[in-house]
Coordinates of C-alpha atoms in Angstrom, one line a residue:
M24 CA 29.0 -7.3 55.5
R25 CA 28.5 -3.8 54.2
N26 CA 28.4 -5.1 50.6
S27 CA 25.8 -7.7 51.6
I28 CA 23.6 -5.1 53.2
F29 CA 24.0 -2.8 50.2
L30 CA 23.0 -5.6 47.8
A31 CA 20.0 -6.5 49.9
L32 CA 18.8 -2.9 49.9
I33 CA 19.2 -2.8 46.1
L34 CA 17.1 -6.0 45.7
L35 CA 14.5 -4.6 48.0
L36 CA 14.4 -1.4 46.0
I37 CA 13.9 -3.3 42.7
V38 CA 11.1 -5.4 44.2
S39 CA 9.5 -2.2 45.6
C40 CA 9.7 -0.5 42.2
K41 CA 8.0 -3.5 40.5
G42 CA 5.2 -3.2 43.0
G43 CA 4.9 -7.0 43.5
S44 CA 3.7 -7.7 40.0
Q45 CA 1.7 -10.8 39.4
Q46 CA 0.7 -13.2 36.6
Y47 CA -3.0 -13.9 36.4
Y48 CA -4.4 -16.8 34.3
V49 CA -7.9 -17.1 32.7
D50 CA -9.2 -20.4 31.4
S51 CA -12.9 -20.6 30.3
D52 CA -12.8 -24.4 30.0
N53 CA -11.2 -25.4 33.3
G54 CA -11.0 -22.2 35.5
D55 CA -13.1 -21.1 38.4
D56 CA -13.6 -17.5 39.6
S57 CA -13.1 -18.6 43.2
N58 CA -9.5 -19.5 42.4
S59 CA -6.6 -17.2 43.0
G60 CA -5.8 -16.9 39.3
R61 CA -2.1 -17.0 40.1
S62 CA -1.3 -20.2 38.2
P63 CA -2.7 -22.2 35.2
E64 CA -4.0 -24.7 37.7
K65 CA -5.8 -21.9 39.7
A66 CA -7.0 -20.0 36.7
W67 CA -10.1 -17.7 36.7
A68 CA -12.9 -18.6 34.3
S69 CA -14.7 -15.4 33.2
L70 CA -14.4 -11.9 31.9
E71 CA -16.6 -10.7 34.8
K72 CA -13.9 -11.7 37.2
V73 CA -11.2 -10.0 35.2
N74 CA -13.3 -6.8 35.0
S75 CA -13.8 -6.8 38.8
M76 CA -10.0 -6.5 39.4
E77 CA -7.7 -3.5 39.3
F78 CA -4.3 -4.5 38.0
K79 CA -1.0 -3.0 39.1
A80 CA 2.2 -2.0 37.3
G81 CA 4.0 -5.1 35.9
D82 CA 1.0 -7.4 36.1
Q83 CA 0.3 -9.9 33.3
L84 CA -3.2 -11.1 32.4
L85 CA -2.9 -14.3 30.4
F86 CA -5.7 -16.0 28.6
K87 CA -5.4 -19.7 27.7
S88 CA -4.8 -20.4 24.0
G89 CA -7.7 -22.2 22.3
T90 CA -10.4 -20.9 24.7
E91 CA -13.4 -18.6 24.0
F92 CA -15.0 -15.9 26.1
F93 CA -18.3 -14.1 25.5
G94 CA -19.0 -10.6 26.6
Q95 CA -16.8 -7.5 27.1
L96 CA -13.2 -7.2 28.4
E97 CA -12.9 -3.9 30.3
P98 CA -9.7 -4.1 32.4
K99 CA -8.6 -1.5 34.9
G100 CA -5.3 -0.3 36.4
I101 CA -2.4 1.9 35.6
G102 CA 1.0 0.6 34.6
T103 CA 4.3 2.5 34.4
G104 CA 7.0 3.0 31.8
E105 CA 9.3 0.5 33.5
A106 CA 6.5 -2.0 34.2
P107 CA 3.5 -1.9 31.8
I108 CA 0.5 -4.1 32.4
Q109 CA 0.3 -6.8 29.7
I110 CA -2.5 -8.9 28.3
N111 CA -1.4 -12.0 26.3
R112 CA -2.0 -15.7 25.9
Y113 CA -0.4 -18.8 27.4
G114 CA -0.1 -22.3 26.2
E115 CA -0.2 -23.7 22.7
G116 CA -2.9 -23.4 20.1
K117 CA -5.1 -20.7 18.6
N118 CA -5.3 -17.2 20.0
P119 CA -7.9 -17.0 22.8
A120 CA -11.1 -15.5 21.4
I121 CA -13.4 -12.9 22.9
H122 CA -16.8 -12.5 21.2
G123 CA -18.7 -9.4 22.0
N124 CA -21.9 -10.7 20.3
G125 CA -23.0 -7.1 19.8
E126 CA -24.0 -6.7 23.5
D127 CA -22.1 -3.4 23.7
L128 CA -20.4 -1.0 21.3
H129 CA -17.0 -2.6 22.1
T130 CA -15.6 -6.0 22.9
L131 CA -12.3 -4.7 24.4
L132 CA -12.4 -1.3 26.1
L133 CA -9.3 0.4 27.4
H134 CA -10.7 3.5 29.2
N135 CA -8.5 6.0 31.1
V136 CA -5.7 3.5 31.5
E137 CA -2.1 3.9 30.4
Y138 CA 1.0 1.7 30.0
W139 CA -1.0 -1.2 28.7
E140 CA 0.1 -3.8 26.1
V141 CA -2.4 -6.1 24.5
R142 CA -1.3 -9.0 22.3
N143 CA -2.4 -12.2 20.6
L144 CA -6.2 -12.0 21.0
E145 CA -9.0 -12.8 18.5
I146 CA -11.8 -10.3 18.8
T147 CA -15.3 -10.2 17.2
N148 CA -18.4 -8.1 17.8
T149 CA -21.3 -9.3 15.7
G150 CA -24.8 -8.2 16.7
K151 CA -28.1 -9.4 15.2
E152 CA -28.2 -6.1 13.2
R153 CA -25.8 -3.4 12.3
A154 CA -25.3 -0.8 15.0
A155 CA -23.9 2.8 14.8
G156 CA -20.6 3.1 16.7
R157 CA -20.0 -0.6 17.1
R158 CA -16.3 -1.5 17.3
G159 CA -14.0 -4.4 18.1
V160 CA -11.6 -2.4 20.3
I161 CA -12.1 1.1 21.7
V162 CA -9.2 2.9 23.3
K163 CA -10.7 6.0 25.1
A164 CA -9.1 8.7 27.2
E165 CA -11.2 11.5 28.6
D166 CA -10.3 14.2 31.1
F167 CA -7.2 12.2 31.7
G168 CA -4.3 14.3 30.6
D169 CA -1.4 12.6 28.8
C170 CA -2.2 8.9 28.2
H171 CA 1.0 7.0 27.6
H172 CA 2.1 3.8 25.9
I173 CA -1.0 1.9 24.7
I174 CA 0.1 -1.0 22.4
L175 CA -2.3 -3.2 20.4
D176 CA -0.2 -5.9 18.7
S177 CA -0.9 -9.1 16.8
L178 CA -4.7 -8.9 17.3
E179 CA -7.1 -10.5 14.9
I180 CA -10.3 -8.4 14.8
H181 CA -13.1 -9.5 12.5
H182 CA -16.8 -9.6 11.9
V183 CA -17.7 -6.3 13.5
N184 CA -21.0 -5.2 12.0
G185 CA -21.1 -1.5 12.6
S186 CA -23.2 1.0 10.7
L187 CA -22.2 1.7 7.1
V188 CA -23.2 5.4 7.5
K189 CA -20.4 7.7 8.6
S190 CA -22.8 10.4 9.9
D191 CA -24.4 7.9 12.2
G192 CA -21.1 7.0 13.8
G193 CA -20.2 4.2 11.5
G194 CA -18.3 1.3 13.0
S195 CA -14.8 -0.1 12.9
A196 CA -12.3 -2.7 14.0
I197 CA -10.4 -0.2 16.2
L198 CA -11.3 3.3 17.4
W199 CA -9.0 5.5 19.5
Q200 CA -10.5 8.7 20.9
N201 CA -9.2 11.4 23.2
S202 CA -11.2 14.3 24.7
G203 CA -11.6 16.4 27.8
D204 CA -13.6 19.3 28.9
S205 CA -11.8 20.0 32.2
V206 CA -8.4 18.4 31.3
K207 CA -7.0 18.4 27.8
T208 CA -6.3 14.8 27.0
R209 CA -4.1 13.1 24.3
F210 CA -2.3 9.8 23.6
I211 CA 1.5 9.7 23.6
G212 CA 3.1 6.6 22.2
L213 CA 0.0 4.8 21.0
Q214 CA 0.9 1.9 18.7
I215 CA -1.2 -0.4 16.6
T216 CA 1.0 -3.1 15.0
N217 CA 0.9 -6.5 13.3
C218 CA -2.9 -6.8 13.4
H219 CA -5.2 -8.6 11.0
L220 CA -8.4 -6.7 10.6
H221 CA -11.1 -8.2 8.3
H222 CA -14.8 -8.2 7.7
C223 CA -15.3 -5.1 9.8
E224 CA -17.8 -2.3 8.9
R225 CA -17.6 0.4 8.2
N226 CA -13.9 1.2 8.8
G227 CA -10.6 -0.3 9.8
I228 CA -8.7 2.0 12.2
N229 CA -10.1 5.4 12.9
S230 CA -9.8 8.0 15.6
R231 CA -11.3 11.1 17.2
G232 CA -9.4 13.9 18.8
Y233 CA -8.9 17.7 19.0
T234 CA -9.5 19.0 15.4
N235 CA -10.4 22.6 16.1
R236 CA -7.2 24.6 15.8
K237 CA -8.3 27.0 18.6
E238 CA -8.3 24.0 21.0
W239 CA -5.4 22.1 19.3
H240 CA -3.9 19.4 21.5
P241 CA -2.6 16.6 19.2
S242 CA -1.7 13.1 20.1
L243 CA 2.1 12.4 19.8
N244 CA 4.1 9.5 18.5
V245 CA 1.2 7.5 17.1
V246 CA 2.5 4.5 15.1
V247 CA 0.3 2.3 12.9
R248 CA 2.5 -0.3 11.4
N249 CA 2.4 -3.7 9.5
N250 CA -1.3 -4.3 9.7
L251 CA -3.4 -6.2 7.1
L252 CA -6.9 -4.9 6.4
E253 CA -9.2 -6.9 4.2
Q254 CA -13.0 -6.9 3.4
I255 CA -13.4 -3.4 4.9
P256 CA -15.6 -1.2 2.7
G257 CA -14.9 2.2 4.2
D258 CA -11.9 4.2 5.5
G259 CA -8.8 2.1 6.2
I260 CA -6.5 4.1 8.5
V261 CA -7.4 7.6 9.6
P262 CA -5.3 9.5 12.2
I263 CA -7.2 12.5 13.5
G264 CA -5.8 15.2 15.7
T265 CA -2.2 14.0 15.7
E266 CA 1.3 15.4 15.4
G267 CA 3.9 13.3 13.7
A268 CA 1.9 10.1 13.2
L269 CA 3.8 7.3 11.4
I270 CA 1.7 5.1 9.1
E271 CA 3.8 2.4 7.5
Y272 CA 4.0 -1.1 6.0
N273 CA 0.2 -1.6 6.1
V274 CA -1.8 -3.4 3.4
M275 CA -5.5 -2.7 2.6
R276 CA -7.1 -4.8 -0.1
D277 CA -10.2 -6.5 -1.3
C278 CA -12.7 -3.9 -0.2
P279 CA -16.4 -4.9 -0.7
D280 CA -18.6 -2.6 -2.7
I281 CA -21.4 -2.2 -0.2
L282 CA -21.4 1.6 0.7
S283 CA -24.1 3.8 -0.7
H284 CA -23.6 6.6 -3.2
E285 CA -23.8 9.0 -0.3
E286 CA -20.7 7.6 1.5
A287 CA -17.2 9.0 1.0
A288 CA -14.2 6.8 2.1
A289 CA -10.6 6.2 1.2
G290 CA -7.7 4.0 2.1
I291 CA -5.1 5.8 4.3
W292 CA -5.5 9.5 5.1
P293 CA -5.0 12.1 7.9
W294 CA -7.6 14.6 9.0
S295 CA -6.7 17.7 10.9
A296 CA -3.3 16.2 11.6
D297 CA 0.2 17.6 11.2
N298 CA 3.5 16.1 10.0
T299 CA 2.0 12.7 9.2
I300 CA 4.3 10.3 7.3
I301 CA 2.5 7.6 5.2
Q302 CA 5.0 5.3 3.7
F303 CA 5.6 1.7 2.3
N304 CA 1.9 1.0 2.3
E305 CA -0.2 -0.9 -0.3
V306 CA -3.8 0.0 -1.0
S307 CA -5.8 -1.8 -3.6
G308 CA -9.4 -2.6 -4.6
H309 CA -11.0 0.3 -2.8
K310 CA -14.6 0.6 -4.1
A311 CA -16.2 3.5 -2.3
K312 CA -18.5 5.3 -4.7
W313 CA -17.5 8.7 -3.4
D314 CA -13.7 9.4 -3.1
G315 CA -12.4 5.8 -3.1
Q316 CA -8.7 6.8 -3.5
G317 CA -5.8 4.8 -2.1
F318 CA -4.3 7.8 -0.3
D319 CA -5.5 11.3 0.8
S320 CA -4.1 14.4 2.5
D321 CA -7.3 15.9 3.9
W322 CA -8.9 18.8 5.8
N323 CA -6.8 21.0 7.9
C324 CA -3.5 19.0 7.5
Q325 CA 0.0 20.5 7.5
N326 CA 3.1 18.9 6.1
T327 CA 1.7 15.4 5.2
I328 CA 4.3 13.2 3.4
I329 CA 3.0 10.3 1.3
Q330 CA 6.0 8.4 0.0
Y331 CA 7.1 5.0 -1.2
N332 CA 3.6 3.6 -1.5
Y333 CA 1.9 1.3 -4.0
S334 CA -1.7 2.0 -5.1
H335 CA -3.5 0.0 -7.6
D336 CA -7.0 -0.9 -8.9
N337 CA -8.8 1.6 -6.7
Y338 CA -12.1 2.8 -8.0
G339 CA -11.6 6.5 -7.1
G340 CA -8.0 6.9 -8.1
F341 CA -4.6 7.1 -6.4
L342 CA -4.6 10.4 -4.6
L343 CA -6.9 13.1 -3.1
V344 CA -5.6 16.4 -1.6
C345 CA -8.4 18.6 -0.4
N346 CA -9.6 21.2 2.0
N347 CA -12.9 22.9 2.5
G348 CA -12.8 26.5 1.4
S349 CA -16.0 27.5 3.3
N350 CA -14.1 27.5 6.7
V351 CA -10.5 27.8 5.7
R352 CA -8.2 30.2 7.5
T353 CA -10.3 30.3 10.6
D354 CA -9.7 29.3 14.2
R355 CA -11.0 25.9 13.3
N356 CA -9.2 25.3 10.0
I357 CA -5.8 26.8 9.1
G358 CA -5.6 24.9 5.8
T359 CA -4.1 22.0 4.1
T360 CA -0.6 23.0 3.1
N361 CA 2.7 21.6 2.0
T362 CA 1.6 18.1 1.2
I363 CA 4.5 16.1 -0.4
V364 CA 3.8 13.1 -2.6
R365 CA 6.9 11.3 -3.8
Y366 CA 8.3 8.0 -5.0
N367 CA 4.9 6.3 -5.2
V368 CA 3.6 3.9 -7.9
S369 CA 0.0 4.0 -9.1
V370 CA -1.3 1.4 -11.5
N371 CA -4.8 1.1 -12.9
D372 CA -6.4 3.5 -10.4
G373 CA -9.6 5.4 -11.2
I374 CA -11.7 2.5 -12.6
R375 CA -15.1 3.3 -11.0
P376 CA -17.6 1.4 -13.2
Y377 CA -20.8 3.3 -12.6
E378 CA -23.0 5.0 -15.1
T379 CA -22.3 8.7 -15.8
E380 CA -25.7 10.1 -14.8
R381 CA -25.1 9.2 -11.2
R382 CA -21.9 11.4 -11.3
S383 CA -20.2 8.8 -9.1
W384 CA -18.1 7.7 -12.0
F385 CA -15.8 10.7 -11.4
A386 CA -12.4 9.1 -10.8
P387 CA -9.3 11.0 -11.8
T388 CA -6.0 9.4 -10.8
I389 CA -5.2 12.6 -8.8
H390 CA -7.9 14.9 -7.5
I391 CA -6.9 18.2 -5.9
S392 CA -9.8 20.2 -4.5
G393 CA -10.3 23.4 -2.6
P394 CA -7.8 25.9 -1.2
V395 CA -4.9 23.5 -0.7
E396 CA -1.5 25.2 -1.0
D397 CA 2.1 24.3 -1.9
T398 CA 1.3 20.7 -2.8
K399 CA 4.4 19.0 -4.3
I400 CA 4.0 15.8 -6.4
Y401 CA 7.3 14.5 -7.7
N402 CA 9.1 11.4 -8.8
N403 CA 6.1 9.2 -9.0
V404 CA 5.0 6.7 -11.7
F405 CA 1.4 6.7 -12.9
I406 CA 0.3 3.8 -15.2
I407 CA -3.0 4.6 -16.8
P408 CA -4.0 1.4 -18.7
E409 CA -6.9 1.0 -21.0
K410 CA -10.1 1.4 -19.0
S411 CA -12.7 -1.3 -19.3
L412 CA -15.8 0.8 -19.7
E413 CA -16.6 3.8 -21.8
E414 CA -17.8 5.6 -18.6
N415 CA -14.5 5.3 -16.9
D416 CA -12.8 8.6 -16.1
R417 CA -9.6 9.0 -18.0
T418 CA -8.4 12.1 -16.2
V419 CA -4.9 12.0 -14.8
V420 CA -5.1 15.2 -12.7
E421 CA -8.2 17.2 -12.0
M422 CA -8.4 20.4 -9.9
D423 CA -11.6 21.9 -8.6
N424 CA -12.9 24.2 -5.9
W425 CA -14.4 22.5 -2.8
G426 CA -16.0 25.3 -0.8
G427 CA -15.2 28.0 -3.4
P428 CA -11.4 28.6 -3.6
W429 CA -9.1 26.7 -5.9
P430 CA -5.7 25.0 -5.2
E431 CA -2.6 27.3 -5.2
N432 CA 1.1 26.6 -6.0
T433 CA 0.8 23.0 -7.0
F434 CA 4.1 21.6 -8.3
F435 CA 4.5 18.5 -10.5
A436 CA 8.0 17.4 -11.4
N437 CA 9.9 14.3 -12.4
N438 CA 6.8 12.1 -12.8
I439 CA 6.2 9.5 -15.4
V440 CA 2.7 9.3 -16.8
Y441 CA 2.2 6.2 -19.0
A442 CA -1.2 6.1 -20.8
D443 CA -2.4 3.3 -23.0
E444 CA -5.3 5.3 -24.3
K445 CA -6.4 8.9 -24.4
A446 CA -5.9 10.5 -21.0
D447 CA -6.7 14.0 -20.0
F448 CA -5.9 16.8 -17.6
F449 CA -8.4 19.3 -16.2
F450 CA -7.6 22.7 -14.7
D451 CA -9.7 25.9 -14.4
G452 CA -9.3 28.4 -11.5
D453 CA -6.1 27.0 -10.0
K454 CA -3.3 29.4 -9.3
G455 CA 0.5 29.0 -9.7
T456 CA 0.4 25.4 -10.9
Q457 CA 3.7 24.3 -12.4
F458 CA 4.7 21.2 -14.4
T459 CA 8.3 20.6 -15.2
H460 CA 10.6 17.7 -16.2
N461 CA 7.8 15.1 -16.4
C462 CA 7.7 12.2 -18.9
F463 CA 4.5 11.7 -20.8
I464 CA 4.2 8.7 -23.0
G465 CA 1.1 7.3 -24.7
H466 CA -2.1 8.9 -25.8
F467 CA -3.5 12.2 -24.4
E468 CA -6.5 14.4 -25.1
S469 CA -4.5 17.3 -23.6
L470 CA -1.3 17.9 -21.8
P471 CA -0.3 20.6 -19.3
A472 CA 2.4 23.1 -20.3
D473 CA 5.7 21.6 -19.3
P474 CA 8.7 23.3 -20.9
A475 CA 11.1 20.5 -19.9
A476 CA 8.8 17.5 -20.7
I477 CA 10.1 14.2 -22.2
F478 CA 7.9 12.4 -24.7
E479 CA 9.9 9.2 -25.1
D480 CA 9.4 5.7 -23.8
P481 CA 10.9 5.6 -20.2
Q482 CA 12.0 2.0 -20.8
F483 CA 10.6 0.3 -17.7
V484 CA 11.8 -3.2 -17.0
D485 CA 8.2 -4.4 -17.7
V486 CA 5.4 -1.8 -18.0
S487 CA 2.8 -4.6 -18.3
A488 CA 3.5 -5.9 -14.8
R489 CA 0.5 -6.2 -12.5
G490 CA -0.3 -7.8 -9.1
E491 CA 0.0 -7.4 -5.4
G492 CA 3.1 -6.9 -3.3
F493 CA 6.1 -4.6 -3.5
E494 CA 8.0 -7.1 -5.6
V495 CA 5.9 -6.0 -8.6
L496 CA 7.4 -2.6 -8.3
K497 CA 10.8 -3.7 -9.5
N498 CA 9.3 -3.9 -13.0
F499 CA 9.0 -0.1 -12.9
M500 CA 12.7 0.4 -12.5
L501 CA 14.3 1.9 -15.5
Q502 CA 16.7 0.4 -18.0
K503 CA 20.1 2.0 -18.2
T504 CA 19.3 3.4 -21.6
S505 CA 16.2 5.2 -20.4
P506 CA 15.9 8.9 -21.5
C507 CA 14.7 9.6 -18.0
K508 CA 18.0 8.8 -16.5
D509 CA 19.6 12.0 -15.1
A510 CA 17.0 14.1 -16.8
G511 CA 15.0 15.4 -13.8
I512 CA 15.1 18.6 -11.9
A513 CA 16.9 18.6 -8.5
I514 CA 14.6 18.9 -5.5
E515 CA 15.7 19.9 -2.0
N516 CA 14.7 17.9 1.0
N517 CA 13.7 15.0 -1.3
G518 CA 13.8 12.2 1.4
G519 CA 17.3 11.0 0.6
Q520 CA 16.3 7.7 -1.2
D521 CA 14.2 6.4 -4.0
L522 CA 11.5 3.8 -3.8
F523 CA 14.1 1.0 -3.7
G524 CA 16.4 2.5 -1.1
N525 CA 19.0 3.9 -3.5
P526 CA 20.5 7.1 -2.3
L527 CA 19.6 10.3 -4.1
E528 CA 23.0 11.7 -5.0
G529 CA 24.2 13.6 -8.0
K530 CA 21.8 14.2 -11.0
T531 CA 18.1 13.5 -10.6
T532 CA 16.3 10.8 -12.6
I533 CA 12.7 11.0 -13.6
G534 CA 10.5 8.4 -11.9
V535 CA 10.8 6.3 -8.8
H536 CA 14.2 4.6 -9.6
E537 CA 17.5 6.4 -9.2
F538 CA 20.7 4.9 -10.7

C-alpha cells in the first residue's frame, strides 16, 4: 500500500511539473477557429487564433503539412528547460508555409519568450517593394534578462525583399537582437541549425546586441550550424555582441551581384564579439563591391579563431582582419586582437572584375587593416591562379591603416602560397610583422622577408583541382616526397589537428595536411 501511494505521488508530481502540456493543431484547409485545436479533427484554422493564445511549458503547436497561411505568426508563452514549447508540423507532405506578404517587418516573431523550438516551416516575406528592416524571422528580447534556449531548426526562409542598404536597416532571413534599458538582456543557448536560406535581401543571419565595451553583456552559447545560404548578396552570418559563438558547417554560395559600390559585405564574420570559433564552413561566389571576402575578423573582436574552412571564387578575397583606429582603446572599442587563422584553403579568391578608376577592384587575398594586434595566420593554403582581367588585384597580403594606426605583430608561418602569375605583397607602416617557414611557389613581383622560406613545388595531389564541397580539398594534401613535410615551425596551441583530422604530433608540416 505504501509503495502504491508513493508511486501515485511521484506520477502526480511528474504531471504537475509538465503543467498539463497540450498539443494544438492548425489546418488552414479544414480547420475552424471555434474548434478546441486539441486534435487534427478539431484543428484551428488561422494565425490569428494562434496569436491570441498563450502557450504553456511543454505545449506543441503543430501546423498541417502541405498547408499555407498568410500573415504573421507571433506566438506567446514561456517554456522551461525540462519542457520547452515546440512549433512543428504534422502529417505527410511539404512543410507548412507562412507567407508574410510584406505586411510587417517579420513573418515569424519570437518576442520576449524563452525555451521555444521552431522546426520544419517554410517562411517568406515579400512585399510590393523593398523595405528597410524586413526579415523572415525576428528573435527579439528586450528588458527581459537572460533569454534561454531558442532553437530555429530545419526552416526554409526565402524571398524576403529587404533593403539593400545597410545604413537604412537592410533586411535578412533571420535577425536576432537583444537590448534593454532597465534590464540587461542577452540570449543563452540560441541555436540556428539545418536551415535553407535563399533569395533573401540584404543578408542571411545577422544580429544586434551590446557592442559598447562599457555596457558589455554578450550573448552566450550561440550556435549557427549546418545552414545553406544561397542567392544572398550581403552579409552571410554575423554574430554581434557574443561570447564563445560557434559558427560551423555552413555553406554560403552563389551570391548575386546587386549591391551598390557603397555597400560593404562579407561571408562569415563576428563584430564586437569574443572567442568566436568559425570552422568547417564553405563560402564562395561573394560579389560585394566593397569587402566581399569569405571570412572576416572585424571591429572590437577578441580571440577569433577561423579554422578548417574553404573559401573560393570570392570577389574580395579570402580574409579581412580589421579595426577602426579612430575609436580604438576606448570604452567602446578595446581592439581586435589575437585573431587566429589556420588550416584553411583559399582558391581563386580576389577576382573582382571592375574597372580600376572606381577603386572597387581592390581585392587582395588577405587584407589586414587598422590597429589589429597579434594576428596569427599559419598552416593555410592559398592558390592564386591566373586572373581573368588585367584589372584584377594580384596582391596576396595587403596591410593598411583604417582610422590611422597600422597592424601590429602579425605572424605568418607554415603557409603555402601558390601563384600562377606575378603576385605581390604590400606593406608600409605595419609593425612587428613576421614571416617564417612559408612555401612560395610560382611568380611574384615581390616577396616578404622570410629567413626560412621554401621555394620548391609543395607537391599537392592535384593543384589544378577546383569545385564546391570539402571533397575537393583532398587534392591539396601533400605527396610523401613533398619538401614541405616536417619543414614547418612548431606552434603552440595549434588546435590539435589538421584540416583532415590528422593529429598534430611530432614535427610540423607546412600547409593544411599533416602526415
